[in-house]
Amino acid sequence: MTGSALPRLLRPRALGPGDLVVIASLSGPLPTVYEPNVERTVVVLERMGFRVRRAPLLEAGRRRWWSAATPAEIAGELNGLLRDPEVRAIVASDGGQTALGYLDLIDVEAVRADPKPILGYSDISLLHLVLHARTGLVGFHADMAVPGFGGHWQSASVARRAELEKLYSRLLTGTEAIGALPTSPSWECWRPGRVEGRLIGGLINRIVLAQATPFALPLERFDGAVLFWEEMGGLASYVWSYLQVLRHSGILDRIAGMVVGVPREIGGLEPGASPTLREIVLDVLGDRDIPVLGNVDFGHAGPNLPMPVGIRVGLDAQQRTLSLLEPAVAPHATPGPVG
């Protein structure tokens, strides 16, 4: 696929007051113990001014193996939401291990006809990457119901929750660039530099898996991009291996910068362990002189800063800033592809 054949950026229509947001099981099941998390998510989204509905598969205790339902059933429900003009955004209930089973069943024409935000991370990274590759859709690598809005948000300070609520509301409803994302003391400059580029990424093991499917992002999509990634579980050596795959595939030779999320529950990255995540990243990058900003608060460490896939950002690693340079949604009168 040549650069000229790449889909144009497809922004969803901006949400307005009273618009319907649906919480859906797009991968794993909802254990009964986490039902209160969904209820708390409804409260958060309603406080932002939206109407909220639960999709039928989001039923506590319902499961099929490690999933909420069969891949075909999940795809069927997702496609129904994509086709329903009343539904203006979809929030994943949780991650899991199921999205690979229905990537080929998604109604991409419905996405093109009526693009809408899909919020989630972890396994949902696959949806963002594949739909961005196939349609240009802006993916919302952002908090989900169970681990996010109804989980990490609840244990954050009042000030932090208010900051996040305002940020997410602006992301979904505003048609002006947000600018600099709120920083945290955890952010570290791992290699200095300043660049602008399209934000591409997600859970690193899902990036690698997506690139092994027929729906992979063309390598041209990584030209000049700011690659963001995070990881949960496994071993430090796995992260090194995933980065090596990105090196072998040529992705690391194409990107202009990198943003690394706070790792969670990765064996070998405990405090005082060697190598550190910074050392692993710089080892694989070698002499590629690109800015790297580390320990940014998105992904499984939560609460999540939203990382809209496909949106142009400004990265200044030395100053420890990451700025969204354009809106993630389009005005009501002009939804769809943009230049």
Coordinates of C-alpha atoms in Angstrom, one line a residue, residues 23 37-47 50 52-54:
I23 CA -21.3 0.8 27.6
N37 CA -17.9 -0.4 38.7
V38 CA -20.3 -0.2 35.8
E39 CA -22.9 1.6 38.0
R40 CA -20.2 4.2 39.0
T41 CA -19.3 4.6 35.3
V42 CA -22.9 5.5 34.5
V43 CA -22.7 8.2 37.2
V44 CA -19.4 9.7 35.8
L45 CA -20.7 9.8 32.2
E46 CA -24.1 11.3 33.2
R47 CA -22.2 14.0 35.2
F50 CA -24.6 12.3 28.5
V52 CA -26.0 6.2 29.2
R53 CA -27.3 2.8 28.3
R54 CA -25.8 -0.7 28.7

